[in-house]
Amino acid sequence: MDVVVIGGGQAGLSAAYHLRRTGFVPVRQAAEGDRTFVVLDANDRAGGAWQHRWESLRMATVNGIHELPGFAVPPLGDDESSRDALPPYFAAYEQRFDLDVQRPVRVRAVRRADDDPAGRLVVDTDRGSWSARYVINATGTWTRPFLPHYPGRDRFAGRQLHVADYVSATEFTGQRVGIVGAGISAVQLLDEISRVADTVWFTRREPEWSDEPFDIPARVAAIAGVEERVRRGLPPGSVISVTGMHWTPWARAAQARGVLVRHPMFASLEEGGARMPDGSFEPLDAILWATGFRAAVDHLAPLRLRTPEGGIRAADSRALDEPRLFLIGYGPSQSTIGANRAGRDAVRAIVRDEALLTA
Ligand SMILES: Cc1cc2nc3c(=O)[nH]c(=O)nc-3n(C[C@H](O)[C@H](O)[C@H](O)COP(=O)(O)OP(=O)(O)OC[C@H]3O[C@@H](n4cnc5c(N)ncnc54)[C@H](O)[C@@H]3O)c2cc1C
């Protein structure tokens, strides 16, 4: 096997598309002498993380998705739920380019085959092991929801959930709900839950709202910031930490309804609610943690690439301490357009390596 792609979301499919285009063949269809690849995906069906996002995340409220390379997204209504609308597009994409994604296959570990003179990487899965010259890791973040630790978190008797487990606002009808986080998902869910419940919004810092459109120079600057973090081996950090929040019509409407009233983070949780830093108490029935995700890279642990700061040093999607490994949809490429580009660039780098080796 030449290339194992781990993950069949936007990033993994982009890589598979470019592998196909440069003459690599899915391993199940390969003939003697073909350069081969395989895409391993833990989900039962196509669509990457989109299939799991909450029902109320509509095409109008996603930030704007970028189509996969070489195949336009069919026209979708603003009102369509992204989790219903996008997976069929991904499935059609896999078929159209015959990417032969193998699923459900969960990768448990990637390790070095030190006894192999060809210096391969071994990919251990719940369906056996693969040995590859290159691994393109495209496992996203959805499977690693992040919950910060606060004293008393285990004592709180109400319901706690992360946005990854959020289904719909109606579950909270008539309740008093604490929503933690300063990102887009916190604000979107605050907007919709506040229509059926009392909400209390907790953030660590005062959210920084910008009236400026998040235009191309702003995006380039934000991406360059994350690129630098990743090159230095720092954890990539949340998108909001580099972009800030930009007013949208729906956020303005929520503000006009008086919903975007921010409270500082609570000092601790108690059985019936949150103890505030000034000693006051906020009774709560439920807490929704909109506190983001981390890169799903635990299976790379045997490669020992983590820096003391907790990141993996990478530049142009390639791990600096393991050149056979690419990380796409990671750090600066953690967007649909970034994932597309990183998939293309990883394949170009592999092709360049091969040209150098055969020159
Ligand atoms: C709520 C939310 C909304 C977003 N909205 C937007 C938006 O509007 N526009 C935008 O550009 N970006 C958005 N993003 C960012 C988004 O994450 C990326 O844009 C992109 O969709 C991610 O694609 P991906 O391929 O990197 O990851 P995913 O779509 O998560 O795909 C990763 C795949 O890897 C598989 N996988 C994971 N671990 C393993 C394993 N160990 N073994 C095998 N397979 C594995 C998973 O099953 C999954 O199929 C959003 C993110 C979130 C959380």
CSV table of C-alpha atoms and ligand atoms in Angstrom, one decimal:
chain,number,residue,atom,x,y,z
A,1,MET,CA,0.0,0.0,0.0
A,2,ASP,CA,1.3,3.5,-0.8
A,3,VAL,CA,-1.1,5.8,1.0
A,4,VAL,CA,-3.6,5.3,3.8
A,5,VAL,CA,-6.0,8.2,4.2
A,6,ILE,CA,-7.6,8.1,7.7
A,7,GLY,CA,-11.1,9.8,7.6
A,8,GLY,CA,-13.6,10.2,4.8
A,9,GLY,CA,-14.9,13.8,5.5
A,10,GLN,CA,-14.1,16.9,3.4
A,11,ALA,CA,-10.4,16.6,4.0
A,12,GLY,CA,-10.1,12.8,3.4
A,13,LEU,CA,-12.2,12.9,0.2
A,14,SER,CA,-10.2,15.8,-1.2
A,15,ALA,CA,-7.0,13.9,-0.7
A,16,ALA,CA,-8.6,10.8,-2.3
A,17,TYR,CA,-9.8,12.8,-5.3
A,18,HIS,CA,-6.2,14.1,-5.9
A,19,LEU,CA,-4.7,10.7,-5.4
A,20,ARG,CA,-7.1,9.4,-8.0
A,21,ARG,CA,-6.3,12.2,-10.4
A,22,THR,CA,-2.6,11.6,-10.1
A,23,GLY,CA,-2.9,7.9,-11.0
A,24,PHE,CA,-3.3,6.2,-7.6
A,25,VAL,CA,-5.9,3.4,-7.6
A,26,PRO,CA,-8.1,2.3,-4.6
A,27,VAL,CA,-6.5,-0.9,-3.3
A,28,ARG,CA,-9.5,-3.1,-4.0
A,29,GLN,CA,-9.4,-2.2,-7.7
A,30,ALA,CA,-5.6,-2.2,-8.1
A,31,ALA,CA,-3.7,-4.4,-10.6
A,32,GLU,CA,0.0,-5.5,-10.2
A,33,GLY,CA,2.2,-2.4,-10.3
A,34,ASP,CA,-0.4,0.2,-9.6
A,35,ARG,CA,0.2,2.8,-6.9
A,36,THR,CA,-2.5,2.3,-4.4
A,37,PHE,CA,-4.4,4.1,-1.7
A,38,VAL,CA,-7.2,3.4,0.7
A,39,VAL,CA,-9.6,5.7,2.6
A,40,LEU,CA,-10.6,4.3,6.0
A,41,ASP,CA,-13.6,5.9,7.7
A,42,ALA,CA,-15.1,5.2,11.1
A,43,ASN,CA,-18.6,6.3,10.1
A,44,ASP,CA,-21.2,3.9,8.7
A,45,ARG,CA,-22.0,6.2,5.9
A,46,ALA,CA,-20.7,9.1,3.8
A,47,GLY,CA,-20.8,12.7,5.0
A,48,GLY,CA,-18.0,13.1,7.6
A,49,ALA,CA,-19.1,15.1,10.7
A,50,TRP,CA,-21.9,16.7,8.8
A,51,GLN,CA,-24.2,13.7,9.4
A,52,HIS,CA,-23.9,14.2,13.2
A,53,ARG,CA,-24.4,18.0,13.5
A,54,TRP,CA,-27.6,19.2,15.1
A,55,GLU,CA,-30.8,19.3,13.2
A,56,SER,CA,-31.2,23.1,13.5
A,57,LEU,CA,-27.8,23.8,11.8
A,58,ARG,CA,-29.3,24.9,8.6
A,59,MET,CA,-27.5,25.7,5.3
A,60,ALA,CA,-28.3,29.4,6.1
A,61,THR,CA,-26.6,29.2,9.5
A,62,VAL,CA,-23.5,27.2,8.6
A,63,ASN,CA,-20.6,29.7,8.0
A,64,GLY,CA,-20.6,28.8,4.3
A,65,ILE,CA,-19.3,25.6,3.0
A,66,HIS,CA,-17.0,25.0,0.2
A,67,GLU,CA,-17.8,22.3,-2.3
A,68,LEU,CA,-15.5,19.3,-2.7
A,69,PRO,CA,-13.0,19.6,-5.5
A,70,GLY,CA,-14.3,18.9,-9.0
A,71,PHE,CA,-18.0,18.5,-8.2
A,72,ALA,CA,-20.5,21.3,-7.5
A,73,VAL,CA,-22.8,21.0,-4.5
A,74,PRO,CA,-26.4,20.8,-5.9
A,75,PRO,CA,-28.6,23.8,-5.1
A,76,LEU,CA,-29.6,23.6,-1.5
A,77,GLY,CA,-32.3,25.6,0.3
A,78,ASP,CA,-31.3,27.9,3.1
A,79,ASP,CA,-33.8,26.1,5.3
A,80,GLU,CA,-32.4,22.6,4.7
A,81,SER,CA,-30.6,21.0,7.7
A,82,SER,CA,-26.9,20.6,6.9
A,83,ARG,CA,-26.9,17.1,8.4
A,84,ASP,CA,-29.6,16.0,5.9
A,85,ALA,CA,-28.5,18.0,2.9
A,86,LEU,CA,-24.7,17.4,2.8
A,87,PRO,CA,-24.2,13.6,3.3
A,88,PRO,CA,-26.0,12.7,0.1
A,89,TYR,CA,-23.6,15.1,-1.7
A,90,PHE,CA,-20.6,13.4,-0.1
A,91,ALA,CA,-22.0,9.9,-1.1
A,92,ALA,CA,-22.6,11.0,-4.7
A,93,TYR,CA,-19.0,12.4,-4.7
A,94,GLU,CA,-17.5,9.1,-3.5
A,95,GLN,CA,-19.4,7.3,-6.3
A,96,ARG,CA,-18.7,9.8,-9.0
A,97,PHE,CA,-14.9,9.5,-8.5
A,98,ASP,CA,-15.0,5.9,-7.4
A,99,LEU,CA,-13.1,6.5,-4.2
A,100,ASP,CA,-14.0,3.2,-2.7
A,101,VAL,CA,-14.0,4.4,0.9
A,102,GLN,CA,-13.8,1.5,3.4
A,103,ARG,CA,-16.2,1.9,6.3
A,104,PRO,CA,-16.9,1.5,9.1
A,105,VAL,CA,-13.2,1.1,9.9
A,106,ARG,CA,-11.8,2.8,13.0
A,107,VAL,CA,-8.1,3.4,13.2
A,108,ARG,CA,-6.8,2.6,16.6
A,109,ALA,CA,-3.1,3.4,16.2
A,110,VAL,CA,-0.5,4.5,13.7
A,111,ARG,CA,3.1,3.4,14.5
A,112,ARG,CA,6.4,3.0,12.8
A,113,ALA,CA,7.4,-0.4,11.5
A,114,ASP,CA,10.9,-0.1,12.7
A,115,ASP,CA,11.8,-3.6,11.5
A,116,ASP,CA,10.8,-2.8,7.9
A,117,PRO,CA,13.7,-1.6,5.8
A,118,ALA,CA,11.3,0.3,3.6
A,119,GLY,CA,10.4,2.4,6.7
A,120,ARG,CA,6.7,2.0,6.5
A,121,LEU,CA,4.0,3.2,8.8
A,122,VAL,CA,1.6,0.6,10.2
A,123,VAL,CA,-2.1,1.6,10.6
A,124,ASP,CA,-3.9,-0.6,13.1
A,125,THR,CA,-7.6,-0.7,12.8
A,126,ASP,CA,-10.6,-2.7,14.2
A,127,ARG,CA,-10.5,-4.6,10.9
A,128,GLY,CA,-6.8,-5.5,10.7
A,129,SER,CA,-3.6,-3.6,9.9
A,130,TRP,CA,-2.3,-1.8,6.9
A,131,SER,CA,1.2,-0.9,6.1
A,132,ALA,CA,1.8,2.3,4.1
A,133,ARG,CA,4.5,4.5,2.7
A,134,TYR,CA,2.5,7.6,3.7
A,135,VAL,CA,-0.4,8.3,6.0
A,136,ILE,CA,-2.7,11.2,5.4
A,137,ASN,CA,-4.6,11.9,8.6
A,138,ALA,CA,-8.0,13.6,8.1
A,139,THR,CA,-9.9,12.7,11.2
A,140,GLY,CA,-11.4,16.1,12.0
A,141,THR,CA,-12.4,17.2,15.5
A,142,TRP,CA,-16.0,16.0,15.9
A,143,THR,CA,-15.1,12.9,17.9
A,144,ARG,CA,-13.2,14.9,20.4
A,145,PRO,CA,-15.6,17.4,22.1
A,146,PHE,CA,-13.8,19.5,24.7
A,147,LEU,CA,-15.2,20.1,28.2
A,148,PRO,CA,-13.1,22.3,30.4
A,149,HIS,CA,-12.8,21.3,34.1
A,150,TYR,CA,-14.6,23.4,36.7
A,151,PRO,CA,-14.8,22.6,40.3
A,152,GLY,CA,-18.1,20.8,41.2
A,153,ARG,CA,-18.8,19.7,37.6
A,154,ASP,CA,-19.6,16.2,38.9
A,155,ARG,CA,-21.8,17.5,41.6
A,156,PHE,CA,-24.2,19.3,39.4
A,157,ALA,CA,-27.5,17.3,39.5
A,158,GLY,CA,-29.0,18.7,36.3
A,159,ARG,CA,-28.3,17.7,32.7
A,160,GLN,CA,-24.9,18.5,31.2
A,161,LEU,CA,-24.2,18.1,27.5
A,162,HIS,CA,-21.7,19.2,24.9
A,163,VAL,CA,-23.0,20.7,21.6
A,164,ALA,CA,-21.8,17.4,20.0
A,165,ASP,CA,-24.8,15.8,21.8
A,166,TYR,CA,-27.3,18.6,21.2
A,167,VAL,CA,-30.5,17.6,19.4
A,168,SER,CA,-33.0,20.4,19.6
A,169,ALA,CA,-34.1,23.3,21.8
A,170,THR,CA,-37.5,21.7,22.6
A,171,GLU,CA,-35.7,19.4,25.0
A,172,PHE,CA,-35.1,22.4,27.2
A,173,THR,CA,-38.6,23.9,27.0
A,174,GLY,CA,-39.4,25.8,30.3
A,175,GLN,CA,-36.0,25.2,31.8
A,176,ARG,CA,-33.2,27.5,32.9
A,177,VAL,CA,-30.2,26.6,30.8
A,178,GLY,CA,-26.6,27.8,31.2
A,179,ILE,CA,-24.7,28.0,27.9
A,180,VAL,CA,-20.9,28.1,28.2
A,181,GLY,CA,-18.7,29.4,25.4
A,182,ALA,CA,-18.0,32.4,23.2
A,183,GLY,CA,-18.0,30.9,19.8
A,184,ILE,CA,-20.5,30.7,16.9
A,185,SER,CA,-22.2,27.6,18.1
A,186,ALA,CA,-22.7,29.1,21.6
A,187,VAL,CA,-24.4,32.2,20.1
A,188,GLN,CA,-26.5,30.2,17.6
A,189,LEU,CA,-27.8,27.8,20.3
A,190,LEU,CA,-28.3,30.7,22.7
A,191,ASP,CA,-30.5,32.3,20.1
A,192,GLU,CA,-32.6,29.2,19.5
A,193,ILE,CA,-32.8,27.9,23.1
A,194,SER,CA,-33.8,31.3,24.4
A,195,ARG,CA,-37.0,31.1,22.4
A,196,VAL,CA,-38.3,28.2,24.6
A,197,ALA,CA,-36.2,28.5,27.8
A,198,ASP,CA,-34.5,31.0,30.1
A,199,THR,CA,-30.8,31.2,29.2
A,200,VAL,CA,-27.7,32.3,31.1
A,201,TRP,CA,-24.6,32.9,28.9
A,202,PHE,CA,-21.2,32.3,30.5
A,203,THR,CA,-17.9,33.2,28.8
A,204,ARG,CA,-14.4,33.4,30.1
A,205,ARG,CA,-13.8,36.7,28.4
A,206,GLU,CA,-16.0,39.5,27.1
A,207,PRO,CA,-16.8,38.3,23.5
A,208,GLU,CA,-15.1,40.6,21.0
A,209,TRP,CA,-17.6,41.5,18.4
A,210,SER,CA,-16.5,43.0,15.1
A,211,ASP,CA,-18.5,45.1,12.7
A,212,GLU,CA,-16.0,44.5,10.0
A,213,PRO,CA,-16.9,41.8,7.4
A,214,PHE,CA,-14.7,38.7,7.8
A,215,ASP,CA,-13.2,39.4,4.4
A,216,ILE,CA,-10.3,37.9,2.6
A,217,PRO,CA,-7.4,39.9,4.3
A,218,ALA,CA,-9.0,39.1,7.7
A,219,ARG,CA,-9.2,35.4,6.8
A,220,VAL,CA,-5.6,35.3,5.5
A,221,ALA,CA,-4.3,36.9,8.7
A,222,ALA,CA,-6.3,34.5,10.8
A,223,ILE,CA,-5.0,31.4,9.0
A,224,ALA,CA,-1.4,32.7,9.1
A,225,GLY,CA,-1.8,33.0,12.9
A,226,VAL,CA,-2.9,29.3,13.2
A,227,GLU,CA,-0.2,28.2,10.7
A,228,GLU,CA,2.4,29.7,12.9
A,229,ARG,CA,1.0,28.1,16.1
A,230,VAL,CA,1.0,24.7,14.4
A,231,ARG,CA,4.6,25.1,13.0
A,232,ARG,CA,5.7,25.8,16.6
A,233,GLY,CA,3.9,22.7,17.9
A,234,LEU,CA,1.3,24.6,19.9
A,235,PRO,CA,-2.3,23.2,19.9
A,236,PRO,CA,-4.1,24.9,17.0
A,237,GLY,CA,-6.6,26.6,19.2
A,238,SER,CA,-10.2,27.6,18.4
A,239,VAL,CA,-11.0,29.5,15.3
A,240,ILE,CA,-12.7,32.2,17.3
A,241,SER,CA,-9.5,32.8,19.3
A,242,VAL,CA,-8.0,34.2,16.1
A,243,THR,CA,-11.0,35.5,14.2
A,244,GLY,CA,-13.2,37.0,16.9
A,245,MET,CA,-17.0,37.1,16.4
A,246,HIS,CA,-18.5,38.9,13.5
A,247,TRP,CA,-22.0,40.3,13.6
A,248,THR,CA,-24.5,38.5,11.4
A,249,PRO,CA,-28.1,39.5,10.9
A,250,TRP,CA,-29.3,36.7,13.2
A,251,ALA,CA,-26.8,37.6,15.9
A,252,ARG,CA,-28.0,41.2,15.7
A,253,ALA,CA,-31.6,40.0,16.1
A,254,ALA,CA,-30.6,37.9,19.2
A,255,GLN,CA,-28.9,41.0,20.6
A,256,ALA,CA,-32.1,43.1,20.0
A,257,ARG,CA,-34.1,40.4,21.9
A,258,GLY,CA,-31.7,40.9,24.9
A,259,VAL,CA,-30.4,37.4,24.7
A,260,LEU,CA,-26.7,38.2,24.3
A,261,VAL,CA,-26.1,39.2,27.9
A,262,ARG,CA,-22.8,37.7,28.9
A,263,HIS,CA,-21.9,36.6,32.5
A,264,PRO,CA,-18.4,35.8,33.6
A,265,MET,CA,-17.5,32.1,34.1
A,266,PHE,CA,-18.9,30.6,37.3
A,267,ALA,CA,-16.4,29.8,40.0
A,268,SER,CA,-17.8,26.4,40.6
A,269,LEU,CA,-20.9,24.2,40.1
A,270,GLU,CA,-23.1,23.0,42.8
A,271,GLU,CA,-26.0,20.6,42.9
A,272,GLY,CA,-28.6,23.1,41.7
A,273,GLY,CA,-26.6,25.5,39.6
A,274,ALA,CA,-23.6,27.8,39.4
A,275,ARG,CA,-21.8,29.7,42.1
A,276,MET,CA,-20.6,33.0,40.7
A,277,PRO,CA,-17.2,34.7,41.5
A,278,ASP,CA,-19.1,37.3,43.5
A,279,GLY,CA,-20.7,34.6,45.7
A,280,SER,CA,-24.2,34.9,44.1
A,281,PHE,CA,-25.9,31.8,42.8
A,282,GLU,CA,-27.5,31.1,39.4
A,283,PRO,CA,-29.9,28.2,39.6
A,284,LEU,CA,-29.7,26.0,36.5
A,285,ASP,CA,-31.6,22.9,35.2
A,286,ALA,CA,-29.1,22.2,32.4
A,287,ILE,CA,-25.7,23.2,31.2
A,288,LEU,CA,-24.8,23.2,27.5
A,289,TRP,CA,-21.0,23.2,26.9
A,290,ALA,CA,-20.3,25.0,23.6
A,291,THR,CA,-16.6,24.8,24.4
A,292,GLY,CA,-15.3,23.5,21.1
A,293,PHE,CA,-13.4,20.5,19.9
A,294,ARG,CA,-9.8,19.2,19.8
A,295,ALA,CA,-8.1,17.5,17.0
A,296,ALA,CA,-8.9,13.8,16.9
A,297,VAL,CA,-5.3,12.5,16.8
A,298,ASP,CA,-5.1,10.2,19.8
A,299,HIS,CA,-4.4,7.2,17.4
A,300,LEU,CA,-1.2,9.0,16.4
A,301,ALA,CA,0.2,8.7,20.0
A,302,PRO,CA,2.6,5.8,19.2
A,303,LEU,CA,4.5,8.1,16.8
A,304,ARG,CA,5.3,10.3,19.8
A,305,LEU,CA,4.9,13.6,17.9
A,306,ARG,CA,3.2,15.6,20.6
A,307,THR,CA,5.2,18.5,21.9
A,308,PRO,CA,5.3,19.5,25.6
A,309,GLU,CA,2.9,22.3,24.6
A,310,GLY,CA,0.4,19.6,23.3
A,311,GLY,CA,0.5,20.1,19.6
A,312,ILE,CA,2.1,18.3,16.6
A,313,ARG,CA,4.7,20.4,14.7
A,314,ALA,CA,3.5,20.6,11.1
A,315,ALA,CA,4.1,22.9,8.2
A,316,ASP,CA,2.2,22.8,4.9
A,317,SER,CA,0.2,20.0,6.4
A,318,ARG,CA,3.2,17.8,6.8
A,319,ALA,CA,4.4,16.6,10.3
A,320,LEU,CA,7.8,18.1,10.8
A,321,ASP,CA,9.0,15.3,13.0
A,322,GLU,CA,7.5,12.5,10.8
A,323,PRO,CA,7.6,13.3,7.1
A,324,ARG,CA,5.6,10.3,6.1
A,325,LEU,CA,2.6,11.8,7.9
A,326,PHE,CA,0.3,14.5,6.7
A,327,LEU,CA,-2.3,16.2,8.9
A,328,ILE,CA,-5.1,17.7,6.9
A,329,GLY,CA,-8.2,19.5,8.2
A,330,TYR,CA,-5.9,20.2,11.2
A,331,GLY,CA,-5.0,23.7,12.4
A,332,PRO,CA,-5.0,26.2,9.5
A,333,SER,CA,-6.8,23.8,7.2
A,334,GLN,CA,-9.7,23.3,9.6
A,335,SER,CA,-12.4,24.6,7.2
A,336,THR,CA,-14.0,23.2,4.1
A,337,ILE,CA,-11.9,25.3,1.8
A,338,GLY,CA,-8.7,24.7,3.9
A,339,ALA,CA,-9.4,20.9,3.9
A,340,ASN,CA,-9.7,20.9,0.1
A,341,ARG,CA,-6.4,22.7,-0.3
A,342,ALA,CA,-4.6,20.6,2.3
A,343,GLY,CA,-5.7,17.4,0.6
A,344,ARG,CA,-4.4,18.7,-2.7
A,345,ASP,CA,-1.1,19.8,-1.2
A,346,ALA,CA,-0.5,16.6,0.7
A,347,VAL,CA,-0.9,14.6,-2.6
A,348,ARG,CA,1.4,17.0,-4.4
A,349,ALA,CA,4.0,16.6,-1.8
A,350,ILE,CA,3.8,12.8,-2.1
A,351,VAL,CA,4.1,13.0,-5.9
A,352,ARG,CA,7.1,15.4,-5.5
A,353,ASP,CA,8.8,12.9,-3.1
A,354,GLU,CA,8.3,10.1,-5.6
A,355,ALA,CA,9.7,12.2,-8.4
A,356,LEU,CA,12.8,12.9,-6.3
A,357,LEU,CA,13.2,9.3,-5.4
A,358,THR,CA,13.0,8.1,-9.0
A,359,ALA,CA,15.1,11.0,-10.5
B,1,LIG,C1,-20.6,22.8,14.3
B,1,LIG,C2,-19.6,23.0,13.3
B,1,LIG,C3,-19.9,23.7,12.1
B,1,LIG,C4,-19.0,24.0,11.1
B,1,LIG,N1,-19.4,24.7,10.1
B,1,LIG,C5,-18.5,25.0,9.1
B,1,LIG,C6,-18.8,25.8,8.0
B,1,LIG,O1,-19.9,26.2,7.9
B,1,LIG,N2,-17.9,26.0,7.0
B,1,LIG,C7,-16.6,25.4,7.1
B,1,LIG,O2,-15.8,25.7,6.2
B,1,LIG,N3,-16.3,24.7,8.2
B,1,LIG,C8,-17.1,24.4,9.2
B,1,LIG,N4,-16.8,23.7,10.2
B,1,LIG,C9,-15.4,23.2,10.3
B,1,LIG,C10,-15.4,21.7,9.8
B,1,LIG,O3,-14.9,21.0,10.8
B,1,LIG,C11,-14.6,21.6,8.4
B,1,LIG,O4,-15.0,22.6,7.6
B,1,LIG,C12,-14.8,20.3,7.7
B,1,LIG,O5,-16.1,19.9,7.4
B,1,LIG,C13,-14.1,19.2,8.5
B,1,LIG,O6,-13.9,18.2,7.6
B,1,LIG,P1,-12.8,17.1,8.0
B,1,LIG,O7,-12.8,16.1,6.8
B,1,LIG,O8,-11.6,17.6,8.5
B,1,LIG,O9,-13.5,16.4,9.3
B,1,LIG,P2,-14.8,15.5,9.4
B,1,LIG,O10,-16.0,15.9,8.6
B,1,LIG,O11,-15.0,15.5,10.9
B,1,LIG,O12,-14.4,14.1,8.9
B,1,LIG,C14,-13.5,13.3,9.7
B,1,LIG,C15,-13.8,11.8,9.4
B,1,LIG,O13,-12.8,11.1,10.0
B,1,LIG,C16,-13.4,9.9,10.6
B,1,LIG,N5,-12.6,9.5,11.7
B,1,LIG,C17,-12.3,10.2,12.8
B,1,LIG,N6,-11.5,9.4,13.6
B,1,LIG,C18,-11.2,8.3,12.9
B,1,LIG,C19,-10.5,7.1,13.2
B,1,LIG,N7,-9.7,6.9,14.3
B,1,LIG,N8,-10.5,6.1,12.2
B,1,LIG,C20,-11.2,6.2,11.1
B,1,LIG,N9,-11.9,7.3,10.8
B,1,LIG,C21,-11.9,8.3,11.7
B,1,LIG,C22,-14.8,10.4,11.1
B,1,LIG,O14,-15.7,9.3,11.2
B,1,LIG,C23,-15.2,11.4,9.9
B,1,LIG,O15,-15.9,10.7,8.9
B,1,LIG,C24,-17.7,23.5,11.3
B,1,LIG,C25,-17.3,22.7,12.4
B,1,LIG,C26,-18.3,22.5,13.4
B,1,LIG,C27,-17.9,21.7,14.6
